[in-house]
Coordinates of C-alpha atoms in Angstrom, one line a residue:
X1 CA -79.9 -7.6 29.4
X2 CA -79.3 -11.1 27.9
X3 CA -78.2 -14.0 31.1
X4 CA -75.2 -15.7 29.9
X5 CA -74.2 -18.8 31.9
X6 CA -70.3 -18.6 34.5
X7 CA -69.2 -21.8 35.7
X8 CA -65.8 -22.6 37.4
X9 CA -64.0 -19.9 39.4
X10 CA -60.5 -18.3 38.9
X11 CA -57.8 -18.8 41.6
X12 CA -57.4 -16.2 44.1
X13 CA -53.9 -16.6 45.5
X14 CA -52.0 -14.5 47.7
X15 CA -48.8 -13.3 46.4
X16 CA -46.7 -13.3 49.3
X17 CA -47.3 -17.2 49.8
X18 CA -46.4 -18.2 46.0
X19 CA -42.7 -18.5 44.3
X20 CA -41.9 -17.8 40.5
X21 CA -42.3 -21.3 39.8
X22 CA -45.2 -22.4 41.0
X23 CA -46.7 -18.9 38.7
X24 CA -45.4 -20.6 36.1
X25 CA -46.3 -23.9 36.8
X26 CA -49.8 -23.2 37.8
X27 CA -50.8 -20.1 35.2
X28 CA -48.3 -19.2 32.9
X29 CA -47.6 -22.1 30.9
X30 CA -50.9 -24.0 31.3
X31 CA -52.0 -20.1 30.1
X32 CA -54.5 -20.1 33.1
X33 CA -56.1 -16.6 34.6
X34 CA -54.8 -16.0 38.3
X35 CA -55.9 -12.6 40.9
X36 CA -53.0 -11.9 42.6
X37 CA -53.7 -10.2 46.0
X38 CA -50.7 -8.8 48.5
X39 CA -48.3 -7.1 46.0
X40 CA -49.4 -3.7 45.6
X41 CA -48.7 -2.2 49.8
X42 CA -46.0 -0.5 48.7
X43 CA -47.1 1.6 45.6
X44 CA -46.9 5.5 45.4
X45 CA -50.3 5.1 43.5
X46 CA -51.9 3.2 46.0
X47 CA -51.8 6.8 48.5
X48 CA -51.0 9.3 45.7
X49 CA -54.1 8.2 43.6
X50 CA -56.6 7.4 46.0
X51 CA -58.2 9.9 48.6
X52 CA -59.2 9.4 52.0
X53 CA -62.3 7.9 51.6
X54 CA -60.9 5.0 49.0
X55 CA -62.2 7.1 45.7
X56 CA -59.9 8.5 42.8
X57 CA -58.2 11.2 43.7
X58 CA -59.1 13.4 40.6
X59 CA -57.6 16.4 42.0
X60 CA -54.4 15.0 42.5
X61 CA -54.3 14.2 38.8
X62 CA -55.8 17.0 37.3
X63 CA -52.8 19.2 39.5
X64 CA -49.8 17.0 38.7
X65 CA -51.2 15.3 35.4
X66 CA -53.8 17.2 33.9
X67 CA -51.9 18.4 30.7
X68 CA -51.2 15.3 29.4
X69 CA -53.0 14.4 26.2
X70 CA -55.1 11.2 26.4
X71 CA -57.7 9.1 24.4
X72 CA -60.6 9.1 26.0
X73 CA -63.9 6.4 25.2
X74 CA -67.2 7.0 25.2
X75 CA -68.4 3.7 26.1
X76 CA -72.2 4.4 24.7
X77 CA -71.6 5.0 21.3
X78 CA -69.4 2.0 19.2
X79 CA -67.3 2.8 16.6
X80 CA -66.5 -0.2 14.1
X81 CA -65.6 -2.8 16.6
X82 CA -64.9 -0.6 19.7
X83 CA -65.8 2.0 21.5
X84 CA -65.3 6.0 19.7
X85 CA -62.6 7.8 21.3
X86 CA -61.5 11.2 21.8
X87 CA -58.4 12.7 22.6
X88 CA -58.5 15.7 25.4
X89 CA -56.5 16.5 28.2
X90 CA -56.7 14.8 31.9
X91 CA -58.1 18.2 33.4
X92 CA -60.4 18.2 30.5
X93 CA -61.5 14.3 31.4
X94 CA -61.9 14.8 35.3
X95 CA -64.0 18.2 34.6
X96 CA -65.9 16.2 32.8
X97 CA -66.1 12.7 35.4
X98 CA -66.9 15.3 38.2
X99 CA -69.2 17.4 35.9
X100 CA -71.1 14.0 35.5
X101 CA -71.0 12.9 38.9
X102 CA -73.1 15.9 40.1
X103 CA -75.9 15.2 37.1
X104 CA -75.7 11.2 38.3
X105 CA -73.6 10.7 34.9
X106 CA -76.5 12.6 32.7
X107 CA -76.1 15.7 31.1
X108 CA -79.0 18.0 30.1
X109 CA -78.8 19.0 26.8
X110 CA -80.4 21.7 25.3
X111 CA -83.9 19.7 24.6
X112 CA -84.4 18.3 27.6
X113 CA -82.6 14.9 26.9
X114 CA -80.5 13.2 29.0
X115 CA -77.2 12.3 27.1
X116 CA -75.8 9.3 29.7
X117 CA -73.0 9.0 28.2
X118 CA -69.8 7.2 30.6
X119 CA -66.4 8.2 29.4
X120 CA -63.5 5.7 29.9
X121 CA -59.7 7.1 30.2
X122 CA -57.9 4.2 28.1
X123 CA -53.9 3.4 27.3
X124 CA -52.6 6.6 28.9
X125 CA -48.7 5.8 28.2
X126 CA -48.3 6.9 31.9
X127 CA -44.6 5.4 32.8
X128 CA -43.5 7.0 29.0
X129 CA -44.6 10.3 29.8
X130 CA -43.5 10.5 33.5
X131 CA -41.0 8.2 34.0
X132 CA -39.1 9.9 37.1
X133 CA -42.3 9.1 39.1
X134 CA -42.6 5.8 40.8
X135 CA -45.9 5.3 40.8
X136 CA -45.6 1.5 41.2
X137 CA -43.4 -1.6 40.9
X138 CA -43.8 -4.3 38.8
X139 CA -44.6 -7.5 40.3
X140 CA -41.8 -10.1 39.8
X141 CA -44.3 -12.6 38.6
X142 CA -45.0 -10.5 35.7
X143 CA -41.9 -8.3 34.8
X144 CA -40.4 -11.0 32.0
X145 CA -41.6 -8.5 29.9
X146 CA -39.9 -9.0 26.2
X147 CA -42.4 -6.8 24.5
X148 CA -41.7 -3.5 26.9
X149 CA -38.1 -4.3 27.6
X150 CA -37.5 -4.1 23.8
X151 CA -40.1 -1.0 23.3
X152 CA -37.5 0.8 25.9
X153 CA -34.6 0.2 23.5
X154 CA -36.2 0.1 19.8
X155 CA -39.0 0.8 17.5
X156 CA -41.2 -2.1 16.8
X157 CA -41.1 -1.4 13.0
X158 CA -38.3 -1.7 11.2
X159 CA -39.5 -0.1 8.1
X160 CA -39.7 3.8 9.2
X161 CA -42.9 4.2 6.6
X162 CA -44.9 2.0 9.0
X163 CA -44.1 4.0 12.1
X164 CA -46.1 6.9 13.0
X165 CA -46.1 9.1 16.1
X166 CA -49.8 9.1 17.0
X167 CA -50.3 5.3 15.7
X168 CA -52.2 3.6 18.7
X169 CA -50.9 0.3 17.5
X170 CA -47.7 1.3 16.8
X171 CA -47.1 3.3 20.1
X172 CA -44.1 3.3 22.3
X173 CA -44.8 0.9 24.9
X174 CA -47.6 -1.3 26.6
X175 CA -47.5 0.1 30.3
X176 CA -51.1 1.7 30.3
X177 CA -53.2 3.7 33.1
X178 CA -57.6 3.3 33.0
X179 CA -59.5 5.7 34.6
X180 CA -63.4 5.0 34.7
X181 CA -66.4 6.0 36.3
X182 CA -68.8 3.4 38.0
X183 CA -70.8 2.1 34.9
X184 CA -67.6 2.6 32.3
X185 CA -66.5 -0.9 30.6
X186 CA -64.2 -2.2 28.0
X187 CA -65.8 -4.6 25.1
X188 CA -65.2 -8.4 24.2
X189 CA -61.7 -8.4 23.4
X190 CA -58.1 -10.6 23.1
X191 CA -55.2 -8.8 23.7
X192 CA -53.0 -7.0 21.0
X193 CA -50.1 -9.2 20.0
X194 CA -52.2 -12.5 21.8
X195 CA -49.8 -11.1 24.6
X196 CA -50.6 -12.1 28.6
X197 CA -51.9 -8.6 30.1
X198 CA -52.2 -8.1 33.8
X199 CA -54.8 -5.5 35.4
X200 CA -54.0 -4.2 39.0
X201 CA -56.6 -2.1 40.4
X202 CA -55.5 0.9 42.4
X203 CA -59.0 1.9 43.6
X204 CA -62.1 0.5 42.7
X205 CA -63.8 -2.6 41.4
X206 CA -63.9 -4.4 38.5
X207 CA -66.1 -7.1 37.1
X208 CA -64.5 -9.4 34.5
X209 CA -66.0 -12.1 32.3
X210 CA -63.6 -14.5 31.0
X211 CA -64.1 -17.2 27.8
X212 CA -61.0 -19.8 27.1
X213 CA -59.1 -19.9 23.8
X214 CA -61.1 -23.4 23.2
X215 CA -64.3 -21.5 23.1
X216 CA -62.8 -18.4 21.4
X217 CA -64.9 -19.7 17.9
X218 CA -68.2 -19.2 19.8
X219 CA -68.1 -15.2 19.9
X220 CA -67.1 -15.3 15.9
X221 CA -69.5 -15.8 13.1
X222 CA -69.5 -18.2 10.8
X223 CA -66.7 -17.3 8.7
X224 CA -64.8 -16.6 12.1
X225 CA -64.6 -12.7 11.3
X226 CA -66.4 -10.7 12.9
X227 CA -66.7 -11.3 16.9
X228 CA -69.5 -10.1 19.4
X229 CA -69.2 -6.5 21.1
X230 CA -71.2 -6.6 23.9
X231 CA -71.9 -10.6 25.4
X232 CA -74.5 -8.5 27.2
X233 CA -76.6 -7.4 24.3
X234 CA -80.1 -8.4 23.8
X235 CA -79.7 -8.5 20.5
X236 CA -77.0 -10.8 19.0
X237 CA -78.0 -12.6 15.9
X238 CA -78.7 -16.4 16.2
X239 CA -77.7 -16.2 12.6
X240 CA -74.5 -14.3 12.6
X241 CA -72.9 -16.2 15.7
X242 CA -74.8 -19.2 15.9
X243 CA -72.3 -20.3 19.1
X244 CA -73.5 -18.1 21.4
X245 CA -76.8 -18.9 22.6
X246 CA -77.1 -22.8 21.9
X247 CA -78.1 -25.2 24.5
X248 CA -75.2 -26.5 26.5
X249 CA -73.5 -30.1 26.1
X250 CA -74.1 -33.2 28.2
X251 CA -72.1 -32.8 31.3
X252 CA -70.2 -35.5 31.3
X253 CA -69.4 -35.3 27.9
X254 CA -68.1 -31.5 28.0
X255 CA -65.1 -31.9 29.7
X256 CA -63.9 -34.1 27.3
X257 CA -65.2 -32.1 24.5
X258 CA -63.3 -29.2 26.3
X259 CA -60.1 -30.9 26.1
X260 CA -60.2 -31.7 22.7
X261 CA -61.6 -28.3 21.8
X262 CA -57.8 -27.3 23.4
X263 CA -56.1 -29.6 21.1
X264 CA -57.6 -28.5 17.9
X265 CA -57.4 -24.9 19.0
X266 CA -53.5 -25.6 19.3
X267 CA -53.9 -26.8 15.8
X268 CA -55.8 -23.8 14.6
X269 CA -58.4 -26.0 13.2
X270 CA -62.0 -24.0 13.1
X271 CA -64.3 -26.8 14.3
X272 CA -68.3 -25.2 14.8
X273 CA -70.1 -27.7 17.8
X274 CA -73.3 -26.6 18.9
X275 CA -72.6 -26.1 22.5
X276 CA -72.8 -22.4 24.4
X277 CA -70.2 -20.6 25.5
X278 CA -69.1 -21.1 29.1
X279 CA -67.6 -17.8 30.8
X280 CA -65.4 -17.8 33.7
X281 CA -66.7 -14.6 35.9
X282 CA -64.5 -12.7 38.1
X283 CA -64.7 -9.1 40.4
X284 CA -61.4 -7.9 41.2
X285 CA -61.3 -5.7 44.7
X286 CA -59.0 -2.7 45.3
X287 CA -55.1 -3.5 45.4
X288 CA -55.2 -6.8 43.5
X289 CA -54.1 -7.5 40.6
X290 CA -55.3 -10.2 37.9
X291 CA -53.4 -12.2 35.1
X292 CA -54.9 -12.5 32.1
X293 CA -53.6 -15.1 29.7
X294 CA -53.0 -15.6 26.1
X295 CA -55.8 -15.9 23.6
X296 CA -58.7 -15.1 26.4
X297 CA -61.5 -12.7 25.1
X298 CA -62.7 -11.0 27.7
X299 CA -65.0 -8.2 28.9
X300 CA -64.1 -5.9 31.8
X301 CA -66.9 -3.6 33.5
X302 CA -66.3 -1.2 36.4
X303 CA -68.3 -1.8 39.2
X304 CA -66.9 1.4 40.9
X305 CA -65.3 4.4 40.1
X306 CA -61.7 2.8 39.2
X307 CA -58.1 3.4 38.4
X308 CA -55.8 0.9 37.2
X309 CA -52.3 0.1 35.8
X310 CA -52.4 -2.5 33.1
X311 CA -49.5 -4.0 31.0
X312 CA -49.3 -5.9 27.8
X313 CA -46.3 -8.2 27.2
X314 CA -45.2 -11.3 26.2
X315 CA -42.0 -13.9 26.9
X316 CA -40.9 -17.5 26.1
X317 CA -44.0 -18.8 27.0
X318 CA -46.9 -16.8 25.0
X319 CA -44.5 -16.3 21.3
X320 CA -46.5 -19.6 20.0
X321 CA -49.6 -16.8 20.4
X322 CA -47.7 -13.9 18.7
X323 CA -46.6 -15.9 15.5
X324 CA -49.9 -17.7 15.4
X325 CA -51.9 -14.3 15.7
X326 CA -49.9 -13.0 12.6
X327 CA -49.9 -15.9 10.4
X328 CA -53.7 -15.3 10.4
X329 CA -53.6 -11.5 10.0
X330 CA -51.0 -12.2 7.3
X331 CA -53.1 -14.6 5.7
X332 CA -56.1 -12.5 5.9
X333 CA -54.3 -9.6 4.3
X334 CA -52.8 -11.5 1.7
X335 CA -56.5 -12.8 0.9
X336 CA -57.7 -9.5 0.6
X337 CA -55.5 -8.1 -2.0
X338 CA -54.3 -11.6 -3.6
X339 CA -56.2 -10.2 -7.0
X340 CA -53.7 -7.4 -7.4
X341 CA -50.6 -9.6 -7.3
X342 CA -49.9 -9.8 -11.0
X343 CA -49.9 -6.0 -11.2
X344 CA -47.8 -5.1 -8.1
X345 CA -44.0 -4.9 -7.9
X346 CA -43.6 -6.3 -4.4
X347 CA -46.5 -7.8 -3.5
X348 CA -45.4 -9.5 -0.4
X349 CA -43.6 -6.2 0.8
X350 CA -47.6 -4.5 0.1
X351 CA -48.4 -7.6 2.3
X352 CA -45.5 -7.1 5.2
X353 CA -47.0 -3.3 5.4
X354 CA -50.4 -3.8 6.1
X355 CA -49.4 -6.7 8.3
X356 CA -47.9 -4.1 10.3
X357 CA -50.7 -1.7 9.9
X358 CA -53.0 -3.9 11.2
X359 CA -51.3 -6.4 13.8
X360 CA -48.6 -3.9 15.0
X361 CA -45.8 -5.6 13.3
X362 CA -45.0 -7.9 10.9
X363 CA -42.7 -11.0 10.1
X364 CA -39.6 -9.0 9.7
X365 CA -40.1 -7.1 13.1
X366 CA -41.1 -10.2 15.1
X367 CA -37.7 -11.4 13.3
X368 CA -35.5 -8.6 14.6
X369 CA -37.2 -8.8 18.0
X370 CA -36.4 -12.6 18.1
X371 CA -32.8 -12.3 16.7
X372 CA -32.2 -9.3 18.8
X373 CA -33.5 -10.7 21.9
X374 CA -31.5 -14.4 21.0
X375 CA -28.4 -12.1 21.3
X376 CA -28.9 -10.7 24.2
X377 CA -29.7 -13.7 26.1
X378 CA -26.4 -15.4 24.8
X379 CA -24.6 -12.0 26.0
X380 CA -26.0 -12.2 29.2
X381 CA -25.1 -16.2 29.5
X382 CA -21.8 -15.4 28.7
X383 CA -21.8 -12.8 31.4
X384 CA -22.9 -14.4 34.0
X385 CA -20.6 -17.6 33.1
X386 CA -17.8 -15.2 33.4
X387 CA -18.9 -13.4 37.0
X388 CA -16.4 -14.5 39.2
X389 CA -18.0 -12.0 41.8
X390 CA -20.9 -14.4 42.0
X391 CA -20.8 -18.1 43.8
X392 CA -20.6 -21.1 41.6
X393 CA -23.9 -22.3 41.3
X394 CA -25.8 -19.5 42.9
X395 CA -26.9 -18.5 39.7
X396 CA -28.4 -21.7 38.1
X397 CA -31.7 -20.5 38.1
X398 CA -30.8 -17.8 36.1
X399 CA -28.9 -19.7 33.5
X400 CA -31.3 -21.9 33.1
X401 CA -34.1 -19.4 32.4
X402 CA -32.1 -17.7 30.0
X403 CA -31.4 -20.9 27.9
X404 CA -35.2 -21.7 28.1
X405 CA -35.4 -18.1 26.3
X406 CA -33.2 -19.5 23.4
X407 CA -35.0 -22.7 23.3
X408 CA -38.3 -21.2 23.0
X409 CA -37.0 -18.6 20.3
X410 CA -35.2 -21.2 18.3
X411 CA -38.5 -23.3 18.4
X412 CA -40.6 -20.0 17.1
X413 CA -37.8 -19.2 14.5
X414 CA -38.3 -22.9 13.1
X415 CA -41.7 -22.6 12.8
X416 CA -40.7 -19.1 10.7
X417 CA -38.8 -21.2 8.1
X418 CA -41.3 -21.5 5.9
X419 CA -42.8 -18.3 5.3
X420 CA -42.5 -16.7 2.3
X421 CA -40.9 -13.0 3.0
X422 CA -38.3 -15.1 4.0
X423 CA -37.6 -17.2 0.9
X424 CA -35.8 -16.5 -1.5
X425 CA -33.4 -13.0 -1.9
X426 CA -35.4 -10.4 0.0
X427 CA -32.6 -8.5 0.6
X428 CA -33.1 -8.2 4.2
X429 CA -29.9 -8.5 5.8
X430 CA -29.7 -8.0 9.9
X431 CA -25.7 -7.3 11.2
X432 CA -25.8 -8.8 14.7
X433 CA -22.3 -7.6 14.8
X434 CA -23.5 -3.7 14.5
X435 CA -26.3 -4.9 17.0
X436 CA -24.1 -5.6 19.8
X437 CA -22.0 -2.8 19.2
X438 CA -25.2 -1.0 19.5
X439 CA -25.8 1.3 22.8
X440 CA -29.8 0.5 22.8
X441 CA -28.1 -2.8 22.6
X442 CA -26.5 -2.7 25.9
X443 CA -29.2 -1.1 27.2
X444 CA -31.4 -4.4 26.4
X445 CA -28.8 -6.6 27.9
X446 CA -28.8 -4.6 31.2
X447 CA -32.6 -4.7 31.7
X448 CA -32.2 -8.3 30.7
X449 CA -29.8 -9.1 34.0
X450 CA -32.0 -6.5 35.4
X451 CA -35.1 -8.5 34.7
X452 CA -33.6 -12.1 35.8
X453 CA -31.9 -11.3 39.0
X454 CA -35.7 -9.6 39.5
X455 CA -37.1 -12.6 39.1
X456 CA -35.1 -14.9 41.0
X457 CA -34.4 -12.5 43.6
X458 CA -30.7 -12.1 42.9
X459 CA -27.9 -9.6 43.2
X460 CA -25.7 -9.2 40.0
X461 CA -22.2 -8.3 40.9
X462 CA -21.0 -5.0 39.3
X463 CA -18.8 -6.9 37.0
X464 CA -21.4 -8.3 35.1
X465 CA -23.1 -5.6 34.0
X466 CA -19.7 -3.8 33.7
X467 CA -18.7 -6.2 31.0
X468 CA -21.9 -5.5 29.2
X469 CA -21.8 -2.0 28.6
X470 CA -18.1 -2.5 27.9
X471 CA -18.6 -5.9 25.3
X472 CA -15.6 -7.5 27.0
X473 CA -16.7 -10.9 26.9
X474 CA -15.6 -13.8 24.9
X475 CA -19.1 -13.3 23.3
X476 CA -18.0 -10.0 21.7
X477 CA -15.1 -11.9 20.1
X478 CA -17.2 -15.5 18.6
X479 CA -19.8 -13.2 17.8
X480 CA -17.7 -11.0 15.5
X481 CA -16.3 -14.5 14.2
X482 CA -19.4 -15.9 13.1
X483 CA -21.5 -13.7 11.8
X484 CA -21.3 -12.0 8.7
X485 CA -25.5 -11.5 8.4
X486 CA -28.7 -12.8 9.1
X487 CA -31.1 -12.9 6.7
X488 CA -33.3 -16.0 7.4
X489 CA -34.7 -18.3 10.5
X490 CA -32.4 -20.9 9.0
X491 CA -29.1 -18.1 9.9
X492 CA -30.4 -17.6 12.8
X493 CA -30.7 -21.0 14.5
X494 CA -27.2 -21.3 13.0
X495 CA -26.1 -18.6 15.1
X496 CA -27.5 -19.2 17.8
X497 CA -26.2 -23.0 17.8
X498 CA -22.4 -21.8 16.6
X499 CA -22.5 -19.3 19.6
X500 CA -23.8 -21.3 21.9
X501 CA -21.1 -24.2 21.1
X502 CA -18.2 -22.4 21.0
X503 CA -19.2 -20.7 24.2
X504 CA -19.1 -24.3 25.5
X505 CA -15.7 -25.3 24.3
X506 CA -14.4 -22.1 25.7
X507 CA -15.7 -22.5 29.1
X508 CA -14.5 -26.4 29.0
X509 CA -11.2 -27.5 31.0
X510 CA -8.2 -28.3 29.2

């Protein structure tokens, strides 16, 4: 097994002892990886799932779970760039853990060959699929959860073609369950979307090597397309990924190299220094929980037998990730079929599709998401404004989270301006007046307050979540006043601004 060199450490912080904003200060927007210990006492997993001597309860599962259909990996045999999967029930997999357990994970076969095969239960939509069983909360560091929140109310794809029922990358929501033997693992990776994902483990232990976004080039090749599988492979090609294995920098000079290496990553510049990548290295105990950031590849072994609850998701503070991870997969799609353009009818609709194929969605969904989401926050403003239930002032931190959400979504929507699905008549047309007549509409909203007074540790009076799911707000009214459509970024930071004025003058003294 190839040595690859850890230096520097990741914070270990307990939970109890650290408010919303110093997680935000510290890890989320300086997109830094934190273990969060202190936050998982109270879980039904944490006695349901484990047995009495700390392992995986497998027979509890296989009794109140075991039909349930999930993908399975096998993590000795790749497939394209990740581990071949089956699908089979949880019964099926914890015969089949147990089965290996009592050969020491090797199966005769019929030769006399040992097949040591490790299978690895991945992305089991647990929460989807059970959802009256409280297996756990989510951690109020973590639950500004745009992705999930909107994945409760809507489809991610607004074109029904792109949807289907068994698509992994199209799938309902991001809430997953693992479940691995000692010796399963997960290959080098970023997360879907470029989304922050956090790991908590219920049992077990985990070992996790960690590489920043400024050394992300280092695992590509030279045309920065295909990326390393295994860091741990004797075998990487010099040739192919000439990063990997050079000699390191001169010390004093690597910080500074590191810093700028952050700048030009921002910039999306591909810059190829011979210097070797420099992994952060972490092993995560039983009942914590780490918070992996934007843009980090990583590579996740299990030390023990392990169960753990992961989400995906993303907020105001990672879309700069989203949009950037799509104008490459856009770009890269358009590249690949730019020779067919003269003969095709829509060509960038051909383009839109297998940007959705491939990414999970594409400009026009990450549009709705953003104008949907702009709406609700300006609802919910509104809402709160109006809450007479509540003190004056004793909501501040709330308002002022939600108009950082609108900020950050005008700033992403800006950068949108220029795309070219949006120039032009597409004849894409979004009614934000339907929208907010929309029950999945109100639904949003409510998790929305839901999600904030979460957060901030906050009651919400009954009224203002009454005057959500009834739209009587002055919102309702300037809403239905100015907007006819939106079709563009442009119409939508219009909106936004119009709504957000007139909300203003409304709530001024005479």
């Amino acid at each position: 097994m190839m040595a690859i060199e850890t230096s520097g450490r990741i914070d270990k912080v307990n939970g109890n002892e650290l408010s919303y904003e110093e997680f935000v200060e510290r890890y989320m927007e300086k997109n830094q990886p934190v273990v969060l210990t202190g936050l998982m006492d109270d879980w039904k997993a944490c006695s349901d799932w484990v047995d009495e001597n700390g392992q995986p309860n497998l027979r509890f599962f296989s009794t109140h779970f075991g039909k349930s259909k999930v993908q399975v990996a096998d993590c000795n045999t790749r497939e394209f760039t990740d581990q071949k999967r089956v699908e089979m029930s949880v019964s099926e997999f914890i015969d089949q853990w147990c089965k290996e357990a009592v050969q020491e994970r090797g199966v005769t076969s019929n030769n006399g060959d040992i097949d040591k095969s490790v299978l690895y239960l991945k992305d089991w939509h647990f929460v989807k699929e059970y959802p009256n069983y409280a297996a756990y909360s989510t951690p109020h560091f973590v639950c500004d959860d745009w992705l999930n929140l909107y994945l409760d109310s809507y489809r991610m794809h607004r074109d029904p073609d792109s949807y289907q029922e068994k698509d992994e990358i199209s799938c309902s929501d991001y809430r997953f369950v693992y479940m691995g033997a000692k010796g399963s693992w997960t290959p080098l990776h970023a997360d879907v979307f470029r989304s922050y994902s956090w790991s908590a483990n219920v049992c077990g232990k985990k070992q996790w090597f960690l590489l920043p976004p400024s050394q992300s080039h280092l695992v590509f090749d030279r045309n920065m397309k295909a990326c390393i599988y295994n860091i741990f492979d004797d075998n990487i090609s010099e040739n192919l990924f000439p990063g990997f294995k050079k000699v390191n920098m001169i010390p004093g000079v690597q910080p500074l190299l590191l810093l700028w290496l952050e700048y030009i990553s921002f910039l999306h510049v591909h810059v190829f220094i011979i210097m070797q990548a420099t992994w952060l290295e972490c092993t995560q105990e039983q009942n914590e929980i780490i918070f992996v950031p934007s843009g980090w590849y990583h590579q996740v072994h299990n030390l023990e037998d392990t169960v753990s609850i992961n989400h995906n998701w993303f907020n105001s503070y990672n879309l700069c990730w989203v949009l950037d991870l799509m104008a490459r997969d856009y770009n890269e799609a358009k590249e690949y079929i730019e020779d067919i353009r003269d003969i095709c009818d829509d060509f960038e609709g051909l383009c839109q599709r297998n940007l959705a194929a491939n990414t999970g969605m594409n400009f026009y969904d990450f549009f709705i998401f953003l104008a949907r989401f702009a709406l609700a926050n300006l609802v919910v403003l509104d809402n709160l404004a109006r809450d007479t239930e509540n003190v004056a002032g004793s909501l501040s931190p709330m308002v002022q989270q939600l108009a950082h959400n609108l900020a950050s979504i005008k700033n992403i929507v800006l950068k949108m301006k220029s795309l070219e699905c949006f120039s032009g008549d597409q004849g894409f047309v979004l009614d934000l007046g339907e929208t907010h007549k929309d029950p999945k509409f109100s639904n949003l909203c409510y998790s929305l307050v839901q999600t904030c007074g979460s957060i901030h540790k906050q009651q919400i009076s009954r009224l203002c979540t009454k005057t959500i799911d009834t739209h009587d707000s002055r919102s309702s009214t300037i809403i239905q006043n100015f907007c006819d459509g939106v079709s563009s970024p442009q119409d939508l930071v219009t909106f936004i601004d119009t709504v957000s004025t007139e909300r203003a003058k409304s709530e001024a003294p005479e």
